[in-house]
JSON list of C-alpha atoms in Angstrom, two decimals:
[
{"chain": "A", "resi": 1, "resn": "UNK", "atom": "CA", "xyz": [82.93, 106.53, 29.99]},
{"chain": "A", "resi": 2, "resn": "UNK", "atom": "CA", "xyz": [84.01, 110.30, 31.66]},
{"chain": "A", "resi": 3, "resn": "UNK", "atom": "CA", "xyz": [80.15, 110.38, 32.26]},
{"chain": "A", "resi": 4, "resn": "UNK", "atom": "CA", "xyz": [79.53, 107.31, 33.97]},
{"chain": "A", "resi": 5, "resn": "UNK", "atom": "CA", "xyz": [82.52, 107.37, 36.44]},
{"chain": "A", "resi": 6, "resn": "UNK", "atom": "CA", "xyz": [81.49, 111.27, 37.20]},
{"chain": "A", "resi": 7, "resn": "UNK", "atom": "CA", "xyz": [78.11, 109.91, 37.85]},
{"chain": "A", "resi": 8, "resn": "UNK", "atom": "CA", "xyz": [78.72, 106.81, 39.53]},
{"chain": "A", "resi": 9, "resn": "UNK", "atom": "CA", "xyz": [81.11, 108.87, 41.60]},
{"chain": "A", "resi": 10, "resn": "UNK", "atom": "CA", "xyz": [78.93, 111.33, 42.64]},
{"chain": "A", "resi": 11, "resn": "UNK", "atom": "CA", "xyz": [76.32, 108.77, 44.19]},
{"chain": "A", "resi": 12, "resn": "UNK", "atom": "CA", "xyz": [79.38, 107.13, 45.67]},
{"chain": "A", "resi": 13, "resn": "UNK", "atom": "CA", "xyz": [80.02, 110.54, 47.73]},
{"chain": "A", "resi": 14, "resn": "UNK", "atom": "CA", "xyz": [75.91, 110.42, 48.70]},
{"chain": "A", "resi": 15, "resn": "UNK", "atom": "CA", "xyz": [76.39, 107.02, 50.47]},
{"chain": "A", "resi": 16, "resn": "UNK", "atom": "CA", "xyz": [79.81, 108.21, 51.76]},
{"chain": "A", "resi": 17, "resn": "UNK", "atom": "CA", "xyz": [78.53, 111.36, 53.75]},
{"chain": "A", "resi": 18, "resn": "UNK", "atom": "CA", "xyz": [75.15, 109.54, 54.69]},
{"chain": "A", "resi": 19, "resn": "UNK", "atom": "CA", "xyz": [77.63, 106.89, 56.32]},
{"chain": "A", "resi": 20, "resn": "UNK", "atom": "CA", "xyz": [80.10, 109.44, 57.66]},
{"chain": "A", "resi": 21, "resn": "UNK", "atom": "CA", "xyz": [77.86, 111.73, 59.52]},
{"chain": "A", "resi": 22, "resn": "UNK", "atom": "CA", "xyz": [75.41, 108.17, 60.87]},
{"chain": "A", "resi": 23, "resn": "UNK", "atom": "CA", "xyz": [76.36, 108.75, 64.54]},
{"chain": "A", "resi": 24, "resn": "UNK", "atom": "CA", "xyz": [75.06, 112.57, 64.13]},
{"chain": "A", "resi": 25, "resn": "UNK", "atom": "CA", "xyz": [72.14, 114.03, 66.42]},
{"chain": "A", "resi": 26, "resn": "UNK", "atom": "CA", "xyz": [71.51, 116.46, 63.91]},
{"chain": "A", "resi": 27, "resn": "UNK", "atom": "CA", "xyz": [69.82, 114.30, 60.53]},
{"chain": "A", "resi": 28, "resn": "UNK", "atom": "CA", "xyz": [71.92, 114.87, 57.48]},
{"chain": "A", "resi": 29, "resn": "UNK", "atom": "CA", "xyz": [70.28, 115.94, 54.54]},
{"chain": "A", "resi": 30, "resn": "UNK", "atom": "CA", "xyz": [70.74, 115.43, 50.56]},
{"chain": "A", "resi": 31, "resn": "UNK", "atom": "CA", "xyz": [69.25, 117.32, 48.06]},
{"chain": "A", "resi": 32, "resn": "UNK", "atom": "CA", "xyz": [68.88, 116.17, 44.63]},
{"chain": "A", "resi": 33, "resn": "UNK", "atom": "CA", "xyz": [67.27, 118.32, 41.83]},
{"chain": "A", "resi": 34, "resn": "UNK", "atom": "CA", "xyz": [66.35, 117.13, 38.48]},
{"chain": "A", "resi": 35, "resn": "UNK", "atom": "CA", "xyz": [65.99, 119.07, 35.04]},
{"chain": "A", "resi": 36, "resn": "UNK", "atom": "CA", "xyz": [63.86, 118.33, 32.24]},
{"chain": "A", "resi": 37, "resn": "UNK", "atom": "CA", "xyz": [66.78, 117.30, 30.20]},
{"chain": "A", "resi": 38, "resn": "UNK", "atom": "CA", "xyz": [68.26, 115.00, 32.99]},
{"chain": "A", "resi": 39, "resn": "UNK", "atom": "CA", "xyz": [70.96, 117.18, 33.96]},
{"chain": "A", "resi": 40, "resn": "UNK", "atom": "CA", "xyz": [70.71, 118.61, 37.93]},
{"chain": "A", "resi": 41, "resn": "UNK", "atom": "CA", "xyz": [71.98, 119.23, 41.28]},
{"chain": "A", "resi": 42, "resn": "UNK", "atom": "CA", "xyz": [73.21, 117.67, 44.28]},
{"chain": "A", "resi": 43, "resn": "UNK", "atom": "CA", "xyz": [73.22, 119.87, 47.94]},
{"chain": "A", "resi": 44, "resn": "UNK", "atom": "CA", "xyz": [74.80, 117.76, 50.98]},
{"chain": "A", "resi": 45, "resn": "UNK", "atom": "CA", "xyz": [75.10, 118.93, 54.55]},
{"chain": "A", "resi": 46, "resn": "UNK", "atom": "CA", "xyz": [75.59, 117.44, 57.63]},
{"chain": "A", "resi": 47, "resn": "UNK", "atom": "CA", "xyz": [76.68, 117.82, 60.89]},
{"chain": "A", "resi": 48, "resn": "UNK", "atom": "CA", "xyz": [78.32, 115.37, 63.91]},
{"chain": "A", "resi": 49, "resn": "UNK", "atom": "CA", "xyz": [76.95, 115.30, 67.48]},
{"chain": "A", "resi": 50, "resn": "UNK", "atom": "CA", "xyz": [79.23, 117.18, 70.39]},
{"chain": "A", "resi": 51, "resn": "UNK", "atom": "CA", "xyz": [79.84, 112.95, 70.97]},
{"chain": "A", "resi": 52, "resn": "UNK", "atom": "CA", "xyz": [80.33, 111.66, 67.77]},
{"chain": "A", "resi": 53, "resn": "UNK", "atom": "CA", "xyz": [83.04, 114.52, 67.01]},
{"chain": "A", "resi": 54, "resn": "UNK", "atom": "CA", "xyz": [84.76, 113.90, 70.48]},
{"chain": "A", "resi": 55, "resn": "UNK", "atom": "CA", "xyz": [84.64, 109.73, 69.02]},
{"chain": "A", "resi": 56, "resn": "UNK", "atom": "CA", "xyz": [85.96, 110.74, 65.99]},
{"chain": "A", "resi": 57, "resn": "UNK", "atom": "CA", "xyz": [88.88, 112.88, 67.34]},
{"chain": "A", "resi": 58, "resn": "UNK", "atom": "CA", "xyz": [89.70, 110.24, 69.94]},
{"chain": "A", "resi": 59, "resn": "UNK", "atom": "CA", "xyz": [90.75, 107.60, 66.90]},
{"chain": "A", "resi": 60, "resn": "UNK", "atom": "CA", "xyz": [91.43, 110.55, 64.56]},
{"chain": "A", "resi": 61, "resn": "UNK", "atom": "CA", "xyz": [93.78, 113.09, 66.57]},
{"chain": "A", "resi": 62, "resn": "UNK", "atom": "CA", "xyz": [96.99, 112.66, 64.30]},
{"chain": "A", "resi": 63, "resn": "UNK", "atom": "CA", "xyz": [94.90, 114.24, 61.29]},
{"chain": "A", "resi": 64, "resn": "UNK", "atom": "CA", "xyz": [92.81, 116.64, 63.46]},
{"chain": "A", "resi": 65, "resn": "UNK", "atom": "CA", "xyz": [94.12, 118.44, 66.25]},
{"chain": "A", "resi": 66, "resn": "UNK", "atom": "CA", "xyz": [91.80, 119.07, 69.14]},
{"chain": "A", "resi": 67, "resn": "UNK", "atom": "CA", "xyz": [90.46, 122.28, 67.79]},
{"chain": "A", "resi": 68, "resn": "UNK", "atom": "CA", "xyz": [90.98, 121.07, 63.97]},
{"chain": "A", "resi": 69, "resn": "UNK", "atom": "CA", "xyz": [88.43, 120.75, 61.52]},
{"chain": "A", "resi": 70, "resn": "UNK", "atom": "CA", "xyz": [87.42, 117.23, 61.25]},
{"chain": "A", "resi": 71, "resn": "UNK", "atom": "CA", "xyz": [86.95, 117.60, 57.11]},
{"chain": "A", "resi": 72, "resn": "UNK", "atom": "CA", "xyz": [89.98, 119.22, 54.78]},
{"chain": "A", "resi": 73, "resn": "UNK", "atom": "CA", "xyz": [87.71, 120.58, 52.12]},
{"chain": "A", "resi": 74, "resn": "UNK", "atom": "CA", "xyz": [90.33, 121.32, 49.68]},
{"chain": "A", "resi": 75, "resn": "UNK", "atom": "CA", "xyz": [91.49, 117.38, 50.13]},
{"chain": "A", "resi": 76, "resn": "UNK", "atom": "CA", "xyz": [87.86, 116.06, 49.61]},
{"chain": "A", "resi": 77, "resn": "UNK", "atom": "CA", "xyz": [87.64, 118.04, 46.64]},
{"chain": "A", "resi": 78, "resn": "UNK", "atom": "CA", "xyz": [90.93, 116.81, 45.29]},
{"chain": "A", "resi": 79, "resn": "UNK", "atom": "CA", "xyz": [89.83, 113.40, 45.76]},
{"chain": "A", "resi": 80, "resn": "UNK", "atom": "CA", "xyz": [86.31, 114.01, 44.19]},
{"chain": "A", "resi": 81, "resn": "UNK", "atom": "CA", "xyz": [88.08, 115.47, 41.01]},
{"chain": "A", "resi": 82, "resn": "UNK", "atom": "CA", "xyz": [90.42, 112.81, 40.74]},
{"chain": "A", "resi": 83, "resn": "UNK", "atom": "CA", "xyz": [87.23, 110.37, 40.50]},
{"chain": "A", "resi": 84, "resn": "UNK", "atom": "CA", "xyz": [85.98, 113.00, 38.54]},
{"chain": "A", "resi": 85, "resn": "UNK", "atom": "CA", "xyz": [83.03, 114.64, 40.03]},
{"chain": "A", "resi": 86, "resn": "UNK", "atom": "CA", "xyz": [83.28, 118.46, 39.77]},
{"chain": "A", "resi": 87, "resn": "UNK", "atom": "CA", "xyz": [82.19, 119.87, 42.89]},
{"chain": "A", "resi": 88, "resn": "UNK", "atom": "CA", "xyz": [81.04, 123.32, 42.43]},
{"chain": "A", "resi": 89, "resn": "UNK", "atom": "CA", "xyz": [81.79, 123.67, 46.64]},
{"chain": "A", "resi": 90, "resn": "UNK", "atom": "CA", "xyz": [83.22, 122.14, 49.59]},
{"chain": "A", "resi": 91, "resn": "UNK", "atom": "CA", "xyz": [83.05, 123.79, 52.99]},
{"chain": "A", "resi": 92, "resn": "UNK", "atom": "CA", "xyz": [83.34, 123.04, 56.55]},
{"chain": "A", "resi": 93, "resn": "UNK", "atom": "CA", "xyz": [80.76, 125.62, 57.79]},
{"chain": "A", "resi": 94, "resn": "UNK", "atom": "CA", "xyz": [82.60, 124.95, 61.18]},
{"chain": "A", "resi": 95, "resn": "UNK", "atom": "CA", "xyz": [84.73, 122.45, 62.47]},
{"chain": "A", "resi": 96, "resn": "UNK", "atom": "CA", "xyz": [82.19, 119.43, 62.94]},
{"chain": "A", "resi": 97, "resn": "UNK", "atom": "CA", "xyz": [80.28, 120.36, 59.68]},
{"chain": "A", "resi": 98, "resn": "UNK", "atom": "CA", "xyz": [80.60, 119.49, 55.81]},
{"chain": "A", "resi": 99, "resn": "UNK", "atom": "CA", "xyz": [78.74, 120.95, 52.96]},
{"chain": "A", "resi": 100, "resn": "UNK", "atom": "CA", "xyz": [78.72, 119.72, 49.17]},
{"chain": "A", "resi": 101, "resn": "UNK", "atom": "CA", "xyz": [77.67, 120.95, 46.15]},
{"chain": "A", "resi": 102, "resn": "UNK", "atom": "CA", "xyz": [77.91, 119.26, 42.78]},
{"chain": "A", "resi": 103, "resn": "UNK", "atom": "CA", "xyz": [76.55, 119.40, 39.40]},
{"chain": "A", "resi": 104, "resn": "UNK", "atom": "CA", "xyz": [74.78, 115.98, 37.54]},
{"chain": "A", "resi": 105, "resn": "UNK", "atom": "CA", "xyz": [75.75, 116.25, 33.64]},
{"chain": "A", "resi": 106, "resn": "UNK", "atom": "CA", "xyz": [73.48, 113.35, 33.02]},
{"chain": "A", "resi": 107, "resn": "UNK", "atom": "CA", "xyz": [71.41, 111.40, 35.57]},
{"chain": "A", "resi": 108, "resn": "UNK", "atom": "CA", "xyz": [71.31, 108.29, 32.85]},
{"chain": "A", "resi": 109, "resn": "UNK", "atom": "CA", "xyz": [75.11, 107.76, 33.04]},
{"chain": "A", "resi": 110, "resn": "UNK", "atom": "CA", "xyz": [74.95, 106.11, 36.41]},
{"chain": "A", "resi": 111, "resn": "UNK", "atom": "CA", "xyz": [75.86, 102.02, 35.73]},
{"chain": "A", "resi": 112, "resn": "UNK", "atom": "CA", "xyz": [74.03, 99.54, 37.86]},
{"chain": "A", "resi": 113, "resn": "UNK", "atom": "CA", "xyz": [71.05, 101.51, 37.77]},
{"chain": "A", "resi": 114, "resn": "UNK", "atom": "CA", "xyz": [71.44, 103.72, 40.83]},
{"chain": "A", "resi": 115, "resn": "UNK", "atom": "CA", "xyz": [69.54, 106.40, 39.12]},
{"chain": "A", "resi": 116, "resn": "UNK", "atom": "CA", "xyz": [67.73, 106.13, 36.15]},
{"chain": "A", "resi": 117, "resn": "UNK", "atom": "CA", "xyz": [65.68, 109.10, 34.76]},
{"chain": "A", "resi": 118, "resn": "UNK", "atom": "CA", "xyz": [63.33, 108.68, 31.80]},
{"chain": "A", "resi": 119, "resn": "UNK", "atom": "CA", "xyz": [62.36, 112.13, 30.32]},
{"chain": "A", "resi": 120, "resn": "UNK", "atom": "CA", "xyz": [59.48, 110.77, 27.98]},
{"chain": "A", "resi": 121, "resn": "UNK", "atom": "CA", "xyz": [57.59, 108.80, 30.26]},
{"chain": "A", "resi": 122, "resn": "UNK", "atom": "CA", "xyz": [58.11, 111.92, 33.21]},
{"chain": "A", "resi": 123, "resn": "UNK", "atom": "CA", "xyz": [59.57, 109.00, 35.56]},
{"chain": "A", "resi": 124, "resn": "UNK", "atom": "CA", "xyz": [62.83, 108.69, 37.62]},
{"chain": "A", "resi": 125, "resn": "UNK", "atom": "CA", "xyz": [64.08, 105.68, 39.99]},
{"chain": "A", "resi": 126, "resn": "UNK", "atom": "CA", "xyz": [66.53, 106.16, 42.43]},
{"chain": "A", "resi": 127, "resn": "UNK", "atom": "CA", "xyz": [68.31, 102.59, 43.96]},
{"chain": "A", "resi": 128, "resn": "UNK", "atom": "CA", "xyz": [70.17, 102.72, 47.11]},
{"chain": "A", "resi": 129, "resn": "UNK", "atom": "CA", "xyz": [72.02, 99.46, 47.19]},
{"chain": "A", "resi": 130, "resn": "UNK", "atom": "CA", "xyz": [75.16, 98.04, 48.90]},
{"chain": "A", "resi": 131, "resn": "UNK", "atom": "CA", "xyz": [77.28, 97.58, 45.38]},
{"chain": "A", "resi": 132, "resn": "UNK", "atom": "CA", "xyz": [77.41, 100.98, 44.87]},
{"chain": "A", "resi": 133, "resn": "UNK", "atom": "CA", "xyz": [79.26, 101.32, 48.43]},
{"chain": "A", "resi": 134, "resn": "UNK", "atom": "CA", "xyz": [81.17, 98.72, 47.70]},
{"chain": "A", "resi": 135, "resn": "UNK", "atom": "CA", "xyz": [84.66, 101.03, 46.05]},
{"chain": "A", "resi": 136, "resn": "UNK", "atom": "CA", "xyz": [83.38, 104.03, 47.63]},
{"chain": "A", "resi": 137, "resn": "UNK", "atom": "CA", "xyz": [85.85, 104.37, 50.52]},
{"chain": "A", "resi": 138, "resn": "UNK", "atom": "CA", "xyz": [89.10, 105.01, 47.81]},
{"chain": "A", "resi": 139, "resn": "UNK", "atom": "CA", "xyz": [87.41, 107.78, 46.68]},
{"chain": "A", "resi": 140, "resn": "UNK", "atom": "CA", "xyz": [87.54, 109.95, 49.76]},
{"chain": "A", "resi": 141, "resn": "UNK", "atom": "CA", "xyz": [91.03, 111.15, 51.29]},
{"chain": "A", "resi": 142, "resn": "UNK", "atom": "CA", "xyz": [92.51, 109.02, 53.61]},
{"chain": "A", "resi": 143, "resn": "UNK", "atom": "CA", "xyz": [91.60, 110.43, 57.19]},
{"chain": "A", "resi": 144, "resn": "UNK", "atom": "CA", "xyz": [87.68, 110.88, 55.41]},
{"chain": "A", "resi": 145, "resn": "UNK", "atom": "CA", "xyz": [87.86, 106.94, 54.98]},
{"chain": "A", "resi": 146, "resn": "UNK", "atom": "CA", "xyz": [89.29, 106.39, 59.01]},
{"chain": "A", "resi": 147, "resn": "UNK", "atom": "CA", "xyz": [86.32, 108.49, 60.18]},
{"chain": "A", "resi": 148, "resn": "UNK", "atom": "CA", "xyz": [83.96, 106.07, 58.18]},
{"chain": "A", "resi": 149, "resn": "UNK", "atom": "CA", "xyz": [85.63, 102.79, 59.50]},
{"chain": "A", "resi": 150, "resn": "UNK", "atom": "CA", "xyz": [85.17, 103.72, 62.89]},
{"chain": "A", "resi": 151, "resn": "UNK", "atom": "CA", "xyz": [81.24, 102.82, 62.13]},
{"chain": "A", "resi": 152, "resn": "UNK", "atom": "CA", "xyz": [81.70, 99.56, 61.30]},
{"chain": "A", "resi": 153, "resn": "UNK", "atom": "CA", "xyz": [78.93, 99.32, 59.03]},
{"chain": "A", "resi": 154, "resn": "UNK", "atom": "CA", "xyz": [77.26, 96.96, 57.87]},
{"chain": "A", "resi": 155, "resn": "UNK", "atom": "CA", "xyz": [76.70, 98.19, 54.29]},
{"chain": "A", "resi": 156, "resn": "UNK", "atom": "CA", "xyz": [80.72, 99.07, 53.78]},
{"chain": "A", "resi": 157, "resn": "UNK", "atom": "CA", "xyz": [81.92, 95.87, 55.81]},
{"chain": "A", "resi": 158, "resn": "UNK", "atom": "CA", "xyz": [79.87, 93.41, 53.76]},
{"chain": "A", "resi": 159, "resn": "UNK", "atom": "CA", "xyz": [78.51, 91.83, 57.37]},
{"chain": "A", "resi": 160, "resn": "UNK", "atom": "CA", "xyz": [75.20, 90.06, 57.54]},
{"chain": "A", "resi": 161, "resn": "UNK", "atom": "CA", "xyz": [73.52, 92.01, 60.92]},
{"chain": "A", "resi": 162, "resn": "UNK", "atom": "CA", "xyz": [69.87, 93.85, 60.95]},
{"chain": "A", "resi": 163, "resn": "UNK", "atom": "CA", "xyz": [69.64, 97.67, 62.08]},
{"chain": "A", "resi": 164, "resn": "UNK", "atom": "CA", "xyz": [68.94, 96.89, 65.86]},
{"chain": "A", "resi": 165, "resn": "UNK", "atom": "CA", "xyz": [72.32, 94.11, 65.44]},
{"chain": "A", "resi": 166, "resn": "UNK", "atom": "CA", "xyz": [74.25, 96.90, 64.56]},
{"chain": "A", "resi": 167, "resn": "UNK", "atom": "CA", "xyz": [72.92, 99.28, 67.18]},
{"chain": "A", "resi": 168, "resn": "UNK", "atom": "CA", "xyz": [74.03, 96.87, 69.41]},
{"chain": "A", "resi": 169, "resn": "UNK", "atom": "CA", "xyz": [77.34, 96.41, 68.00]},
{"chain": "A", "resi": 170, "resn": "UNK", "atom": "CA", "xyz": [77.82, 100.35, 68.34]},
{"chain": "A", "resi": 171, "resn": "UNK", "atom": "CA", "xyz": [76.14, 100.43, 71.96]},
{"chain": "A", "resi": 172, "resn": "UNK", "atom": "CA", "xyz": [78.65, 97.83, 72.82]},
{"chain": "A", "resi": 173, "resn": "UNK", "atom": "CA", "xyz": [81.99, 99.31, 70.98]},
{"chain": "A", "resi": 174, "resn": "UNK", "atom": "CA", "xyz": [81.14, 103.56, 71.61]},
{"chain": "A", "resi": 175, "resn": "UNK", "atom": "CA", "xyz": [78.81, 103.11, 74.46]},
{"chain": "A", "resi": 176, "resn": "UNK", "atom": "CA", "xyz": [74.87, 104.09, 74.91]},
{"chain": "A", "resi": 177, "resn": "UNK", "atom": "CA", "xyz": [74.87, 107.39, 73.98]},
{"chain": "A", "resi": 178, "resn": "UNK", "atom": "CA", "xyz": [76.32, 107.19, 70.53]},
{"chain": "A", "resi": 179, "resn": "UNK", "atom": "CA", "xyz": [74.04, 103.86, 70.09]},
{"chain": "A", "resi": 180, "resn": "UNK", "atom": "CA", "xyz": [70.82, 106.20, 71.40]},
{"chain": "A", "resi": 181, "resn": "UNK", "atom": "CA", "xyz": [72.00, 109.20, 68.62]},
{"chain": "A", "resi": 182, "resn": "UNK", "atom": "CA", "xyz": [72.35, 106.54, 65.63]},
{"chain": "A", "resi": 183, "resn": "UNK", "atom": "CA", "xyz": [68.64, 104.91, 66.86]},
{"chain": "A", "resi": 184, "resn": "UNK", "atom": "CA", "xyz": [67.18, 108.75, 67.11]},
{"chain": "A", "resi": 185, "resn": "UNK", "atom": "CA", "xyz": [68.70, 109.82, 63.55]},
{"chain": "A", "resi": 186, "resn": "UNK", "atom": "CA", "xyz": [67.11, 109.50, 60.03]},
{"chain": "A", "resi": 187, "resn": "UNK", "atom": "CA", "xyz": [68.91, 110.01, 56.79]},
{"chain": "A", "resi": 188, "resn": "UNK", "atom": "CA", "xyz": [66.44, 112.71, 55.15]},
{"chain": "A", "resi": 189, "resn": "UNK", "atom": "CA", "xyz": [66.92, 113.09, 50.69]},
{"chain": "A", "resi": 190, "resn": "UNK", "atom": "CA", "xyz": [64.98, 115.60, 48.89]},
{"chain": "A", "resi": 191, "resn": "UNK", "atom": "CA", "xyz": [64.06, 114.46, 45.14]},
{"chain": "A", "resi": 192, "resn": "UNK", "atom": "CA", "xyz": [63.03, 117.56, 43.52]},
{"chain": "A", "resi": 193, "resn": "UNK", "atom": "CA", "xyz": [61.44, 116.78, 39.58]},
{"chain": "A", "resi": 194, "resn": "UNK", "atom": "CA", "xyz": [60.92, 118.85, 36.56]},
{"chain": "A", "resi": 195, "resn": "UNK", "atom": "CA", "xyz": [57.09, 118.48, 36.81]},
{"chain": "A", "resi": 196, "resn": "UNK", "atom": "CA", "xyz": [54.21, 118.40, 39.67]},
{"chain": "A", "resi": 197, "resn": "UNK", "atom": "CA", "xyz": [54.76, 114.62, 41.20]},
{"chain": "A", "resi": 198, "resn": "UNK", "atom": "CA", "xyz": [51.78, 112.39, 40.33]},
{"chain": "A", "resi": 199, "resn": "UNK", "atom": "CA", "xyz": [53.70, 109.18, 42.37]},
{"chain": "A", "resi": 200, "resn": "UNK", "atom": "CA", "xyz": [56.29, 108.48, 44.77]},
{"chain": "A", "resi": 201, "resn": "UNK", "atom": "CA", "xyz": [56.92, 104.99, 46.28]},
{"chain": "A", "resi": 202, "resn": "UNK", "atom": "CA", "xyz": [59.40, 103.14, 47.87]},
{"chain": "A", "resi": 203, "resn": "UNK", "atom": "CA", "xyz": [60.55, 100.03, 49.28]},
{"chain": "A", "resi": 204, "resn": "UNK", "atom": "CA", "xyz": [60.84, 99.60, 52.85]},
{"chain": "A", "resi": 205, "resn": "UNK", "atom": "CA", "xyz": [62.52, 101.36, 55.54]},
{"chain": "A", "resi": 206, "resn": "UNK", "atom": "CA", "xyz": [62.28, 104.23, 53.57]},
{"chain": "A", "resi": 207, "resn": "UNK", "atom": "CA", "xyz": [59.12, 106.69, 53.95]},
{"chain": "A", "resi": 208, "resn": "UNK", "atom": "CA", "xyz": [57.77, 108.96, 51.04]},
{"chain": "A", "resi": 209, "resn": "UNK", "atom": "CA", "xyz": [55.84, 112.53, 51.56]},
{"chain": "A", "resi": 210, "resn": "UNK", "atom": "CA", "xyz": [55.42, 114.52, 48.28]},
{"chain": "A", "resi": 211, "resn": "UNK", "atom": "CA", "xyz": [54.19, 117.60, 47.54]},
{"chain": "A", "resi": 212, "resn": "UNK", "atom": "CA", "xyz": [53.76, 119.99, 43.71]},
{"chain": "A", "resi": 213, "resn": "UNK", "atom": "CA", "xyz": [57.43, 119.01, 42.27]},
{"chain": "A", "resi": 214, "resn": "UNK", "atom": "CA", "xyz": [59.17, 117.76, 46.14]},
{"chain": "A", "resi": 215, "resn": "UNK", "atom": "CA", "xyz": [59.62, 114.27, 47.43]},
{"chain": "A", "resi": 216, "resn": "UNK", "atom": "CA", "xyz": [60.81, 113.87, 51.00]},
{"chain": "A", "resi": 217, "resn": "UNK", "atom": "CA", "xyz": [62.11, 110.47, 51.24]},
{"chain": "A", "resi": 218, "resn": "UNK", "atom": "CA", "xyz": [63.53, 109.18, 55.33]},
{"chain": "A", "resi": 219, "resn": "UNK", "atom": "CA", "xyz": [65.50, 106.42, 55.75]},
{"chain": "A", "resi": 220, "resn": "UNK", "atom": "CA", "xyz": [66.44, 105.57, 59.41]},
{"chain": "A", "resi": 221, "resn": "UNK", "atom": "CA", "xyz": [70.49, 105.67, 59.73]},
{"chain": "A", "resi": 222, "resn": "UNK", "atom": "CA", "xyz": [70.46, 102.51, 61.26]},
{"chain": "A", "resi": 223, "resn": "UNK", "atom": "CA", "xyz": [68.84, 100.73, 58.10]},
{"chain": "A", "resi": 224, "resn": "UNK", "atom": "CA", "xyz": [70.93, 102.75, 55.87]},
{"chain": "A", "resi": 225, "resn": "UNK", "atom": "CA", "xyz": [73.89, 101.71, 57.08]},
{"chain": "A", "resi": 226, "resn": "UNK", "atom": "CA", "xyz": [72.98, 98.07, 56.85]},
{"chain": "A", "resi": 227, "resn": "UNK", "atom": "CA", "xyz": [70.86, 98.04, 53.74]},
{"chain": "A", "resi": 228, "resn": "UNK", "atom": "CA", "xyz": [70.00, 94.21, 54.15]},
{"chain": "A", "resi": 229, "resn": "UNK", "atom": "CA", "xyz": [68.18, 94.94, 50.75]},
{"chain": "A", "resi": 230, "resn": "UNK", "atom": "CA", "xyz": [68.34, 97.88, 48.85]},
{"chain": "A", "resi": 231, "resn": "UNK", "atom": "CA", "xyz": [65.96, 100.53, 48.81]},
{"chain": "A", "resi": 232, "resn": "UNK", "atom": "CA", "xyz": [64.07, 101.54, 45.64]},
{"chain": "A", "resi": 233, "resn": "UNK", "atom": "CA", "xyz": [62.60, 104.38, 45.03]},
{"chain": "A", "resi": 234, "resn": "UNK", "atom": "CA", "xyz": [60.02, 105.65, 41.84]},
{"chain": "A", "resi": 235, "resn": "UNK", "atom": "CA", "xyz": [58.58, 108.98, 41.03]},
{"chain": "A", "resi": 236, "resn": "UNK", "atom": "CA", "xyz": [56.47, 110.21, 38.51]},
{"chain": "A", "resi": 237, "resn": "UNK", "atom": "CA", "xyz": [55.46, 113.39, 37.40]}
]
C-alpha cells in the first residue's frame, strides 16, 4: 500500500506542476526515466511568464510578498512526504521558478493504470487522465493549491469545455495576453526506456518523436488542462 500511494502521489505532483505553470511562456518540461527493473526517475522544471507571475501575485500577495518567491520549497516537500513521495530536491532556481526531483521505487505500483511498465514484453504505457487529478490539489501546500485555482481548469474543476472554450474563459477572466501565452505553450515529457525504442504512439493531442532509448511526447497546455479524454501513451523497446 506505501508503494502505491508514493506512486500514485508522485504522478499526482506531474499533473499538479503541468497545471500550475499552464499560463507560462516558457514550456515546462518533465522528465521521466525508466530502469530495467521498473524503478526510475522523475526531473520537473518550469518556469511562469513576467505576466503570469504578476497574475499570480495579484490573488496571491498575502503568501508572497512582491519580491517573494512564489514556491516555499521546504513546504512542497513537506507536503510531498506527507503523501509520501520522497523528493530527492526541491528548489526555486529563482523566484518565478520550481524544480523537482524524485525517485520511482516501482513504476507498477501506480492504481488506475497511470503507468504501467512490463519488463518482459520491453513495453511501458503511460495514461494521462482526469481521475488521477481528481485528489491532487490536497497534496500540495495551501498557497501551491490557490495558485492552481486561479486557472480554472477544466481537468481540476470537473467542467465540460474544449481547449479553445477554455482559452476563452481565460482571455475573458486574465485578459489576451495570458490567453495568447496558454495558446503558444506546450506541455513537453521526456520518456526515457531501458532499451533502443522500437514504438511510440499516442492518442490525440499529444505528438510522439523518438529517438535510440528517448521519447519526446507534446501536449498543448490548453488540451492538458482540459483532457476531454485522456491521453494514452505506449512504448516499446
Amino acid at each position: 500500500m506505501a508503494k502505491k500511494h508514493f506512486l500514485w502521489s508522485v504522478c499526482v505532483l506531474l499533473f499538479v506542476c503541468a497545471a500550475l505553470f499552464s499560463l507560462a511562456s516558457c514550456s515546462p518540461s518533465l522528465s521521466v526515466s525508466l530502469s530495467p527493473d521498473g524503478t526510475g526517475a522523475i526531473s520537473w522544471k518550469g518556469t511562469l511568464s513576467p505576466s503570469s507571475r504578476t497574475l499570480v501575485q495579484r490573488f496571491t500577495e498575502p503568501h508572497t510578498g512582491s519580491e517573494g518567491s512564489l514556491f516555499k520549497p521546504e513546504a512542497i516537500r513537506i507536503s510531498l512526504a506527507l503523501a509520501g513521495i520522497t523528493a530527492e530536491s526541491v528548489s526555486a532556481p529563482d523566484s518565478a521558478s520550481l524544480a523537482v526531483k524524485a525517485s520511482i521505487k516501482d513504476a507498477n505500483a501506480l492504481p488506475a493504470g497511470c503507468l504501467r511498465f512490463d519488463g518482459k514484453k520491453n513495453a511501458v504505457t503511460l495514461t494521462l487522465s482526469r481521475e488521477v487529478l481528481a485528489a491532487s490539489l490536497g497534496l500540495m501546500p495551501p498557497e501551491t493549491a490557490e495558485y492552481i485555482e486561479l486557472l480554472m481548469a477544466p481537468a481540476f474543476t470537473g467542467e465540460a469545455l474544449s481547449p479553445a472554450e477554455y482559452r476563452d474563459l481565460i482571455a475573458a477572466a486574465y485578459g489576451k495576453t495570458i490567453a495568447s501565452e496558454l495558446a503558444s505553450s506546450a506541455f513537453t515529457l521526456v520518456l526515457s526506456c531501458p532499451g533502443q525504442l522500437t514504438r511510440v504512439e499516442s492518442t490525440a493531442p499529444a505528438t510522439v518523436k523518438f529517438s535510440d532509448k528517448t521519447a519526446n511526447i507534446t501536449i498543448p497546455l490548453a488540451d492538458l488542462l482540459t483532457l476531454e479524454k485522456p491521453v494514452i501513451i505506449n512504448a516499446a523497446w
